[in-house]
Amino acid sequence: MTDRHPAVDLSDEERWTIALAKDRRYDGQFLTGVHSTGIYCRPSCPARPPRRENVRFYASAADAEAAGLRACKRCAPDRQSNEEAAVLAAIDEIRHAGDAPPTLDGLARLTGYSPAHFQRLFKRSTGLSPAAYARALREERAREALTGGDSVTGAIYEAGYAAPSRFYAASKEKMGMAPSAWANGGRGVTIHWAVAPTSLGPMLVAATEKGVCRLSFNEDGRELARRFPNAELVEGGEAFTALLAEVVASVEQPGDFAHIPLDVKGTAFQEACWKALREIPAGETRTYAQIAAAAGNAKAVRAAGSANARNNVAVLIPCHRVIHTGGDLGGYAYGLDIKRELLMREAK
Ligand SMILES: [Zn+2]
């Protein structure tokens, strides 16, 4: 989920991408040391990006200072601002609230801001409104409890849901995403798959019992096994074949495919981006900036680009409808010919 301190191990290349995107949500998670100027910065520092070869990353201000660096005066990475303290206090409140998350008014009172101002502050820092944050947290806890092997109902109550029906309703809202074990390569999950010939070339479709988890072009079962090393991969299958036919039809005759169930998992921001992609009407296009804004963080343009790149389900999550400002087609994982063809069909 999107969090001020996401519990993920970032590679240096990911840290560099985050620093270039000036993504505030990672402030506090690492520091960018610039050895040509001798300063260290927060990931979101507004200063001009340094050159990659002069940059090293540090876990704490103490580490950066031990390496001989000084704190940047612009982003003051050695100080926690009042606003950050307010957001952290609110996150703490939400995390400990259980089934009745605090209201926006309550959080505003707690932190001494007006509700509207606090909502903006919180959103800028986490990418989500406090209410959406509380929802995403509950879903994440439900997933964690489920993967821990508890019974489904027990897991749901543990995660702070009043009743199971609300849990299923919430899961459905999130595009049919299964509370399943994606994190460990699909352990315990059966994935049916097939490659179907289409006018756009060989198309791989793979699905769990929840929905389509991968749609790609010019790929075979080996790539699928690389992505889901712990899943049981089954080629074909009766129920799957019906779904496959539906997917092929919606690719060949572009129309409404919102009813095809999906099984995808990403961070809360990535999922918000994918949802925004699904809301682009066929025949229209958007820019990365528009997707970032629709996902709730207008500044996270690069993060929106990376959410696009991490889309597992081509066409059904229509990342091909995102183009560059000015009309340049931009890129496409499966080649621009397929992107151009998809857009042309949808424009009719
Ligand atoms: Zn700075």
mmCIF file of C-alpha atoms and ligand atoms in Angstrom:
data_model
loop_
_atom_site.group_PDB
_atom_site.id
_atom_site.type_symbol
_atom_site.label_atom_id
_atom_site.label_comp_id
_atom_site.label_asym_id
_atom_site.label_seq_id
_atom_site.Cartn_x
_atom_site.Cartn_y
_atom_site.Cartn_z
ATOM 1 C CA MET A 1 0.000 0.000 0.000
ATOM 2 C CA THR A 2 1.052 3.585 -0.339
ATOM 3 C CA ASP A 3 2.575 4.603 2.921
ATOM 4 C CA ARG A 4 4.973 7.155 4.209
ATOM 5 C CA HIS A 5 7.277 4.316 5.174
ATOM 6 C CA PRO A 6 6.474 1.472 2.795
ATOM 7 C CA ALA A 7 7.890 -1.789 4.070
ATOM 8 C CA VAL A 8 9.791 -2.575 0.910
ATOM 9 C CA ASP A 9 13.441 -3.036 0.127
ATOM 10 C CA LEU A 10 14.215 -0.589 -2.619
ATOM 11 C CA SER A 11 17.056 -1.109 -5.035
ATOM 12 C CA ASP A 12 19.326 1.847 -5.768
ATOM 13 C CA GLU A 13 17.812 2.054 -9.241
ATOM 14 C CA GLU A 14 14.336 2.360 -7.692
ATOM 15 C CA ARG A 15 15.617 5.011 -5.265
ATOM 16 C CA TRP A 16 17.042 6.918 -8.217
ATOM 17 C CA THR A 17 13.726 6.764 -10.072
ATOM 18 C CA ILE A 18 11.926 7.978 -6.945
ATOM 19 C CA ALA A 19 14.415 10.836 -6.512
ATOM 20 C CA LEU A 20 13.964 11.896 -10.149
ATOM 21 C CA ALA A 21 10.186 11.817 -9.637
ATOM 22 C CA LYS A 22 10.597 13.810 -6.388
ATOM 23 C CA ASP A 23 8.096 11.414 -4.897
ATOM 24 C CA ARG A 24 7.202 12.731 -1.450
ATOM 25 C CA ARG A 25 5.744 9.483 -0.282
ATOM 26 C CA TYR A 26 9.246 8.123 0.172
ATOM 27 C CA ASP A 27 10.487 11.021 2.275
ATOM 28 C CA GLY A 28 11.842 9.508 5.454
ATOM 29 C CA GLN A 29 12.665 6.198 3.804
ATOM 30 C CA PHE A 30 16.059 7.100 2.414
ATOM 31 C CA LEU A 31 18.280 10.084 1.702
ATOM 32 C CA THR A 32 19.985 11.071 -1.512
ATOM 33 C CA GLY A 33 23.629 12.000 -1.013
ATOM 34 C CA VAL A 34 25.153 14.203 -3.713
ATOM 35 C CA HIS A 35 28.906 13.819 -3.526
ATOM 36 C CA SER A 36 29.734 16.537 -6.052
ATOM 37 C CA THR A 37 28.136 19.219 -3.846
ATOM 38 C CA GLY A 38 28.592 17.500 -0.483
ATOM 39 C CA ILE A 39 24.930 17.694 0.544
ATOM 40 C CA TYR A 40 22.200 15.171 1.233
ATOM 41 C CA CYS A 41 18.515 15.581 0.398
ATOM 42 C CA ARG A 42 15.089 14.093 0.850
ATOM 43 C CA PRO A 43 13.791 12.145 -2.169
ATOM 44 C CA SER A 44 11.351 15.023 -2.821
ATOM 45 C CA CYS A 45 13.963 17.814 -2.803
ATOM 46 C CA PRO A 46 12.912 20.444 -5.354
ATOM 47 C CA ALA A 47 16.524 21.184 -6.338
ATOM 48 C CA ARG A 48 17.737 20.302 -9.843
ATOM 49 C CA PRO A 49 18.457 16.574 -10.141
ATOM 50 C CA PRO A 50 22.132 15.708 -9.665
ATOM 51 C CA ARG A 51 24.029 13.476 -12.061
ATOM 52 C CA ARG A 52 23.572 9.795 -11.334
ATOM 53 C CA GLU A 53 27.290 9.115 -10.934
ATOM 54 C CA ASN A 54 27.561 11.632 -8.075
ATOM 55 C CA VAL A 55 24.720 10.101 -6.073
ATOM 56 C CA ARG A 56 24.803 7.602 -3.227
ATOM 57 C CA PHE A 57 21.869 6.671 -1.017
ATOM 58 C CA TYR A 58 21.781 6.687 2.760
ATOM 59 C CA ALA A 59 19.385 5.233 5.290
ATOM 60 C CA SER A 60 19.634 8.033 7.831
ATOM 61 C CA ALA A 61 20.909 11.568 8.341
ATOM 62 C CA ALA A 62 23.532 10.135 10.701
ATOM 63 C CA ASP A 63 24.846 7.823 7.962
ATOM 64 C CA ALA A 64 24.961 10.660 5.426
ATOM 65 C CA GLU A 65 26.793 12.913 7.866
ATOM 66 C CA ALA A 66 29.232 10.126 8.724
ATOM 67 C CA ALA A 67 30.034 10.043 4.995
ATOM 68 C CA GLY A 68 30.958 13.745 5.213
ATOM 69 C CA LEU A 69 27.752 15.253 3.780
ATOM 70 C CA ARG A 70 25.772 18.270 5.034
ATOM 71 C CA ALA A 71 21.978 18.615 5.124
ATOM 72 C CA CYS A 72 20.472 20.485 2.157
ATOM 73 C CA LYS A 73 19.084 23.884 3.119
ATOM 74 C CA ARG A 74 16.141 23.639 0.726
ATOM 75 C CA CYS A 75 14.582 20.349 1.782
ATOM 76 C CA ALA A 76 16.047 20.230 5.333
ATOM 77 C CA PRO A 77 16.291 16.450 5.513
ATOM 78 C CA ASP A 78 17.548 16.652 9.093
ATOM 79 C CA ARG A 79 14.368 18.288 10.336
ATOM 80 C CA GLN A 80 10.883 16.882 10.532
ATOM 81 C CA SER A 81 8.489 19.603 9.546
ATOM 82 C CA ASN A 82 5.297 20.341 11.483
ATOM 83 C CA GLU A 83 3.299 19.139 8.522
ATOM 84 C CA GLU A 84 5.100 15.807 8.435
ATOM 85 C CA ALA A 85 4.630 15.387 12.159
ATOM 86 C CA ALA A 86 0.889 16.026 11.685
ATOM 87 C CA VAL A 87 0.626 13.436 8.902
ATOM 88 C CA LEU A 88 2.585 10.880 10.926
ATOM 89 C CA ALA A 89 0.350 11.488 13.956
ATOM 90 C CA ALA A 90 -2.732 10.951 11.788
ATOM 91 C CA ILE A 91 -1.307 7.741 10.298
ATOM 92 C CA ASP A 92 -0.601 6.500 13.791
ATOM 93 C CA GLU A 93 -4.169 7.320 14.804
ATOM 94 C CA ILE A 94 -5.619 5.499 11.783
ATOM 95 C CA ARG A 95 -3.400 2.443 12.266
ATOM 96 C CA HIS A 96 -4.514 2.012 15.855
ATOM 97 C CA ALA A 97 -8.191 2.801 15.347
ATOM 98 C CA GLY A 98 -9.404 -0.651 14.283
ATOM 99 C CA ASP A 99 -12.918 -0.864 12.950
ATOM 100 C CA ALA A 100 -13.915 2.785 13.380
ATOM 101 C CA PRO A 101 -11.286 4.893 11.611
ATOM 102 C CA PRO A 102 -11.125 8.510 12.797
ATOM 103 C CA THR A 103 -13.093 11.071 10.814
ATOM 104 C CA LEU A 104 -11.421 13.827 8.826
ATOM 105 C CA ASP A 105 -12.766 16.332 11.351
ATOM 106 C CA GLY A 106 -11.290 14.286 14.174
ATOM 107 C CA LEU A 107 -7.884 14.132 12.505
ATOM 108 C CA ALA A 108 -7.996 17.859 11.734
ATOM 109 C CA ARG A 109 -8.740 18.625 15.395
ATOM 110 C CA LEU A 110 -5.955 16.300 16.491
ATOM 111 C CA THR A 111 -3.378 18.021 14.309
ATOM 112 C CA GLY A 112 -4.618 21.607 14.522
ATOM 113 C CA TYR A 113 -5.394 22.163 10.846
ATOM 114 C CA SER A 114 -8.689 22.874 9.094
ATOM 115 C CA PRO A 115 -10.254 19.693 7.636
ATOM 116 C CA ALA A 116 -9.780 20.844 4.023
ATOM 117 C CA HIS A 117 -6.171 21.884 4.592
ATOM 118 C CA PHE A 118 -5.361 18.674 6.440
ATOM 119 C CA GLN A 119 -6.937 16.550 3.717
ATOM 120 C CA ARG A 120 -4.666 18.241 1.133
ATOM 121 C CA LEU A 121 -1.622 17.840 3.335
ATOM 122 C CA PHE A 122 -2.302 14.165 3.952
ATOM 123 C CA LYS A 123 -2.952 13.486 0.311
ATOM 124 C CA ARG A 124 0.187 15.254 -0.842
ATOM 125 C CA SER A 125 2.244 13.163 1.506
ATOM 126 C CA THR A 126 0.663 9.721 1.141
ATOM 127 C CA GLY A 127 -1.079 9.969 -2.237
ATOM 128 C CA LEU A 128 -4.419 9.118 -0.597
ATOM 129 C CA SER A 129 -7.136 10.832 1.411
ATOM 130 C CA PRO A 130 -7.293 9.741 5.081
ATOM 131 C CA ALA A 131 -10.462 7.726 4.335
ATOM 132 C CA ALA A 132 -8.863 5.961 1.354
ATOM 133 C CA TYR A 133 -5.755 5.347 3.433
ATOM 134 C CA ALA A 134 -7.827 3.678 6.152
ATOM 135 C CA ARG A 135 -9.569 1.529 3.518
ATOM 136 C CA ALA A 136 -6.306 0.495 1.874
ATOM 137 C CA LEU A 137 -4.842 -0.317 5.277
ATOM 138 C CA ARG A 138 -7.777 -2.570 6.099
ATOM 139 C CA GLU A 139 -7.437 -4.362 2.777
ATOM 140 C CA GLU A 140 -3.732 -4.822 3.289
ATOM 141 C CA ARG A 141 -4.278 -6.239 6.763
ATOM 142 C CA ALA A 142 -6.903 -8.594 5.411
ATOM 143 C CA ARG A 143 -4.428 -9.845 2.807
ATOM 144 C CA GLU A 144 -1.682 -10.263 5.377
ATOM 145 C CA ALA A 145 -3.950 -12.138 7.750
ATOM 146 C CA LEU A 146 -5.112 -14.380 4.911
ATOM 147 C CA THR A 147 -1.610 -15.277 3.828
ATOM 148 C CA GLY A 148 -0.826 -16.072 7.451
ATOM 149 C CA GLY A 149 -3.122 -19.085 7.127
ATOM 150 C CA ASP A 150 -6.047 -17.994 9.285
ATOM 151 C CA SER A 151 -9.591 -18.782 8.260
ATOM 152 C CA VAL A 152 -11.055 -16.260 5.864
ATOM 153 C CA THR A 153 -13.722 -15.052 8.255
ATOM 154 C CA GLY A 154 -11.303 -14.859 11.155
ATOM 155 C CA ALA A 155 -8.935 -12.881 8.993
ATOM 156 C CA ILE A 156 -11.667 -10.478 8.036
ATOM 157 C CA TYR A 157 -12.659 -9.725 11.616
ATOM 158 C CA GLU A 158 -9.044 -9.424 12.600
ATOM 159 C CA ALA A 159 -8.573 -6.793 9.921
ATOM 160 C CA GLY A 160 -11.272 -4.644 11.427
ATOM 161 C CA TYR A 161 -14.206 -5.277 9.146
ATOM 162 C CA ALA A 162 -17.586 -5.255 10.805
ATOM 163 C CA ALA A 163 -18.980 -8.008 8.613
ATOM 164 C CA PRO A 164 -17.649 -10.249 5.834
ATOM 165 C CA SER A 165 -20.072 -8.850 3.285
ATOM 166 C CA ARG A 166 -18.372 -5.479 3.575
ATOM 167 C CA PHE A 167 -15.050 -7.116 2.909
ATOM 168 C CA TYR A 168 -16.247 -8.733 -0.268
ATOM 169 C CA ALA A 169 -17.876 -5.495 -1.368
ATOM 170 C CA ALA A 170 -14.587 -3.668 -0.838
ATOM 171 C CA SER A 171 -12.641 -6.320 -2.732
ATOM 172 C CA LYS A 172 -15.009 -6.079 -5.643
ATOM 173 C CA GLU A 173 -14.547 -2.324 -5.822
ATOM 174 C CA LYS A 174 -10.865 -2.972 -6.346
ATOM 175 C CA MET A 175 -11.342 -4.602 -9.730
ATOM 176 C CA GLY A 176 -11.818 -8.121 -8.400
ATOM 177 C CA MET A 177 -8.359 -8.210 -6.895
ATOM 178 C CA ALA A 178 -7.960 -11.363 -4.872
ATOM 179 C CA PRO A 179 -6.652 -11.243 -1.340
ATOM 180 C CA SER A 180 -4.215 -13.867 -2.524
ATOM 181 C CA ALA A 181 -0.556 -14.569 -2.291
ATOM 182 C CA TRP A 182 0.844 -12.568 -5.183
ATOM 183 C CA ALA A 183 3.673 -11.410 -3.018
ATOM 184 C CA ASN A 184 5.294 -14.838 -2.975
ATOM 185 C CA GLY A 185 5.108 -15.678 -6.646
ATOM 186 C CA GLY A 186 1.588 -17.086 -6.583
ATOM 187 C CA ARG A 187 2.083 -19.779 -3.951
ATOM 188 C CA GLY A 188 -1.104 -21.788 -3.474
ATOM 189 C CA VAL A 189 -2.683 -20.284 -6.587
ATOM 190 C CA THR A 190 -3.660 -22.180 -9.723
ATOM 191 C CA ILE A 191 -3.242 -20.208 -12.936
ATOM 192 C CA HIS A 192 -4.808 -21.384 -16.163
ATOM 193 C CA TRP A 193 -3.265 -20.021 -19.304
ATOM 194 C CA ALA A 194 -3.158 -20.293 -23.069
ATOM 195 C CA VAL A 195 -1.724 -18.517 -26.075
ATOM 196 C CA ALA A 196 -4.376 -17.592 -28.623
ATOM 197 C CA PRO A 197 -3.707 -16.432 -32.183
ATOM 198 C CA THR A 198 -5.147 -12.942 -32.758
ATOM 199 C CA SER A 199 -4.901 -10.350 -35.502
ATOM 200 C CA LEU A 200 -2.374 -8.583 -33.268
ATOM 201 C CA GLY A 201 -0.209 -11.686 -32.984
ATOM 202 C CA PRO A 202 -0.008 -14.484 -30.416
ATOM 203 C CA MET A 203 -1.707 -13.322 -27.214
ATOM 204 C CA LEU A 204 -1.083 -14.912 -23.837
ATOM 205 C CA VAL A 205 -3.982 -14.891 -21.390
ATOM 206 C CA ALA A 206 -3.611 -16.215 -17.846
ATOM 207 C CA ALA A 207 -6.214 -16.249 -15.108
ATOM 208 C CA THR A 208 -6.763 -17.342 -11.532
ATOM 209 C CA GLU A 209 -10.242 -18.280 -10.379
ATOM 210 C CA LYS A 210 -10.680 -14.565 -9.542
ATOM 211 C CA GLY A 211 -9.883 -13.198 -12.945
ATOM 212 C CA VAL A 212 -7.280 -12.401 -15.582
ATOM 213 C CA CYS A 213 -3.841 -11.947 -14.020
ATOM 214 C CA ARG A 214 -1.803 -11.536 -17.202
ATOM 215 C CA LEU A 215 -2.478 -10.541 -20.772
ATOM 216 C CA SER A 216 0.498 -10.018 -23.045
ATOM 217 C CA PHE A 217 1.650 -10.407 -26.620
ATOM 218 C CA ASN A 218 4.439 -12.592 -27.993
ATOM 219 C CA GLU A 219 5.022 -14.413 -24.727
ATOM 220 C CA ASP A 220 4.785 -18.065 -23.772
ATOM 221 C CA GLY A 221 4.488 -20.181 -20.634
ATOM 222 C CA ARG A 222 8.152 -19.661 -19.751
ATOM 223 C CA GLU A 223 7.606 -15.957 -19.083
ATOM 224 C CA LEU A 224 4.552 -16.802 -17.000
ATOM 225 C CA ALA A 225 6.560 -19.283 -14.921
ATOM 226 C CA ARG A 226 9.177 -16.596 -14.348
ATOM 227 C CA ARG A 227 6.521 -14.197 -13.026
ATOM 228 C CA PHE A 228 4.642 -16.717 -10.891
ATOM 229 C CA PRO A 229 7.331 -19.250 -9.934
ATOM 230 C CA ASN A 230 5.307 -20.770 -7.085
ATOM 231 C CA ALA A 231 1.913 -21.008 -8.778
ATOM 232 C CA GLU A 232 0.521 -24.152 -10.324
ATOM 233 C CA LEU A 233 0.376 -23.412 -14.052
ATOM 234 C CA VAL A 234 -2.232 -25.310 -16.046
ATOM 235 C CA GLU A 235 -2.501 -24.916 -19.801
ATOM 236 C CA GLY A 236 -6.147 -24.682 -20.923
ATOM 237 C CA GLY A 237 -9.106 -25.811 -18.845
ATOM 238 C CA GLU A 238 -12.840 -25.801 -19.477
ATOM 239 C CA ALA A 239 -13.976 -22.719 -17.547
ATOM 240 C CA PHE A 240 -10.826 -20.933 -18.630
ATOM 241 C CA THR A 241 -11.531 -21.530 -22.311
ATOM 242 C CA ALA A 242 -14.840 -19.656 -22.023
ATOM 243 C CA LEU A 243 -13.060 -16.717 -20.407
ATOM 244 C CA LEU A 244 -10.329 -16.871 -23.050
ATOM 245 C CA ALA A 245 -12.910 -16.649 -25.829
ATOM 246 C CA GLU A 246 -14.429 -13.593 -24.197
ATOM 247 C CA VAL A 247 -11.037 -11.924 -23.855
ATOM 248 C CA VAL A 248 -10.080 -12.645 -27.457
ATOM 249 C CA ALA A 249 -13.410 -11.230 -28.643
ATOM 250 C CA SER A 250 -12.936 -8.041 -26.682
ATOM 251 C CA VAL A 251 -9.491 -7.578 -28.193
ATOM 252 C CA GLU A 252 -10.629 -8.272 -31.754
ATOM 253 C CA GLN A 253 -13.803 -6.190 -31.489
ATOM 254 C CA PRO A 254 -12.964 -3.458 -29.044
ATOM 255 C CA GLY A 255 -15.932 -2.666 -26.931
ATOM 256 C CA ASP A 256 -16.846 -2.833 -23.328
ATOM 257 C CA PHE A 257 -14.634 -5.194 -21.376
ATOM 258 C CA ALA A 258 -15.245 -3.754 -17.911
ATOM 259 C CA HIS A 259 -17.150 -6.919 -16.993
ATOM 260 C CA ILE A 260 -14.125 -9.202 -17.459
ATOM 261 C CA PRO A 261 -12.825 -9.912 -13.942
ATOM 262 C CA LEU A 262 -9.198 -9.120 -13.161
ATOM 263 C CA ASP A 263 -6.820 -10.355 -10.519
ATOM 264 C CA VAL A 264 -4.054 -7.808 -10.117
ATOM 265 C CA LYS A 265 -2.054 -6.472 -7.220
ATOM 266 C CA GLY A 266 0.081 -3.401 -6.820
ATOM 267 C CA THR A 267 0.652 -0.599 -4.390
ATOM 268 C CA ALA A 268 -2.393 1.514 -3.585
ATOM 269 C CA PHE A 269 -1.110 4.179 -5.980
ATOM 270 C CA GLN A 270 -0.501 1.684 -8.792
ATOM 271 C CA GLU A 271 -3.976 0.273 -8.304
ATOM 272 C CA ALA A 272 -5.417 3.783 -8.373
ATOM 273 C CA CYS A 273 -3.570 4.371 -11.667
ATOM 274 C CA TRP A 274 -4.899 1.114 -13.150
ATOM 275 C CA LYS A 275 -8.404 2.076 -12.083
ATOM 276 C CA ALA A 276 -7.922 5.453 -13.791
ATOM 277 C CA LEU A 277 -6.772 3.659 -16.956
ATOM 278 C CA ARG A 278 -9.921 1.538 -16.942
ATOM 279 C CA GLU A 279 -11.974 4.720 -16.757
ATOM 280 C CA ILE A 280 -10.597 6.109 -20.047
ATOM 281 C CA PRO A 281 -13.369 5.590 -22.596
ATOM 282 C CA ALA A 282 -12.420 3.586 -25.699
ATOM 283 C CA GLY A 283 -11.404 5.955 -28.483
ATOM 284 C CA GLU A 284 -9.870 8.469 -26.084
ATOM 285 C CA THR A 285 -6.350 8.908 -24.757
ATOM 286 C CA ARG A 286 -4.777 10.492 -21.672
ATOM 287 C CA THR A 287 -1.318 11.699 -20.675
ATOM 288 C CA TYR A 288 0.703 10.356 -17.747
ATOM 289 C CA ALA A 289 0.048 13.630 -15.932
ATOM 290 C CA GLN A 290 -3.705 13.121 -16.289
ATOM 291 C CA ILE A 291 -3.451 9.563 -14.966
ATOM 292 C CA ALA A 292 -1.365 10.748 -12.006
ATOM 293 C CA ALA A 293 -3.983 13.401 -11.219
ATOM 294 C CA ALA A 294 -6.866 10.943 -11.603
ATOM 295 C CA ALA A 295 -5.063 8.572 -9.242
ATOM 296 C CA GLY A 296 -4.942 11.327 -6.650
ATOM 297 C CA ASN A 297 -1.395 12.690 -6.892
ATOM 298 C CA ALA A 298 -0.895 15.115 -9.763
ATOM 299 C CA LYS A 299 2.824 15.372 -9.049
ATOM 300 C CA ALA A 300 3.536 11.656 -9.286
ATOM 301 C CA VAL A 301 3.843 11.656 -13.072
ATOM 302 C CA ARG A 302 6.810 9.303 -13.160
ATOM 303 C CA ALA A 303 5.197 6.978 -10.638
ATOM 304 C CA ALA A 304 2.154 6.896 -12.929
ATOM 305 C CA GLY A 305 4.498 5.981 -15.788
ATOM 306 C CA SER A 306 5.945 3.165 -13.741
ATOM 307 C CA ALA A 307 2.451 1.957 -12.749
ATOM 308 C CA ASN A 308 1.712 1.840 -16.478
ATOM 309 C CA ALA A 309 4.868 -0.164 -17.093
ATOM 310 C CA ARG A 310 3.974 -2.606 -14.313
ATOM 311 C CA ASN A 311 0.539 -3.289 -15.722
ATOM 312 C CA ASN A 312 0.241 -7.067 -16.049
ATOM 313 C CA VAL A 313 -2.957 -7.077 -18.038
ATOM 314 C CA ALA A 314 -2.555 -5.347 -21.394
ATOM 315 C CA VAL A 315 -5.672 -4.142 -23.255
ATOM 316 C CA LEU A 316 -8.094 -4.904 -20.364
ATOM 317 C CA ILE A 317 -6.219 -2.349 -18.282
ATOM 318 C CA PRO A 318 -5.774 -0.097 -21.279
ATOM 319 C CA CYS A 319 -2.295 1.310 -20.751
ATOM 320 C CA HIS A 320 -2.171 1.727 -24.542
ATOM 321 C CA ARG A 321 -4.522 4.721 -24.103
ATOM 322 C CA VAL A 322 -1.757 6.744 -22.459
ATOM 323 C CA ILE A 323 0.291 8.885 -24.818
ATOM 324 C CA HIS A 324 2.730 11.749 -24.416
ATOM 325 C CA THR A 325 1.639 15.361 -24.176
ATOM 326 C CA GLY A 326 1.474 16.719 -27.716
ATOM 327 C CA GLY A 327 0.253 13.468 -29.254
ATOM 328 C CA ASP A 328 3.502 11.453 -29.506
ATOM 329 C CA LEU A 329 2.479 7.812 -29.021
ATOM 330 C CA GLY A 330 5.082 7.191 -26.330
ATOM 331 C CA GLY A 331 6.117 3.599 -25.702
ATOM 332 C CA TYR A 332 4.441 0.226 -25.415
ATOM 333 C CA ALA A 333 5.748 -2.969 -23.888
ATOM 334 C CA TYR A 334 4.701 -5.028 -26.916
ATOM 335 C CA GLY A 335 5.728 -2.605 -29.644
ATOM 336 C CA LEU A 336 4.207 0.519 -31.108
ATOM 337 C CA ASP A 337 2.537 -1.350 -33.977
ATOM 338 C CA ILE A 338 0.190 -3.081 -31.537
ATOM 339 C CA LYS A 339 -0.462 0.154 -29.651
ATOM 340 C CA ARG A 340 -1.231 2.042 -32.871
ATOM 341 C CA GLU A 341 -3.530 -0.723 -34.092
ATOM 342 C CA LEU A 342 -5.440 -0.862 -30.791
ATOM 343 C CA LEU A 343 -5.944 2.905 -30.769
ATOM 344 C CA MET A 344 -7.030 2.889 -34.413
ATOM 345 C CA ARG A 345 -9.645 0.184 -33.797
ATOM 346 C CA GLU A 346 -10.981 1.991 -30.759
ATOM 347 C CA ALA A 347 -11.224 5.288 -32.602
ATOM 348 C CA LYS A 348 -13.738 3.799 -35.031
HETATM 349 ZN ZN ZN B 1 17.553 19.122 -0.895
#
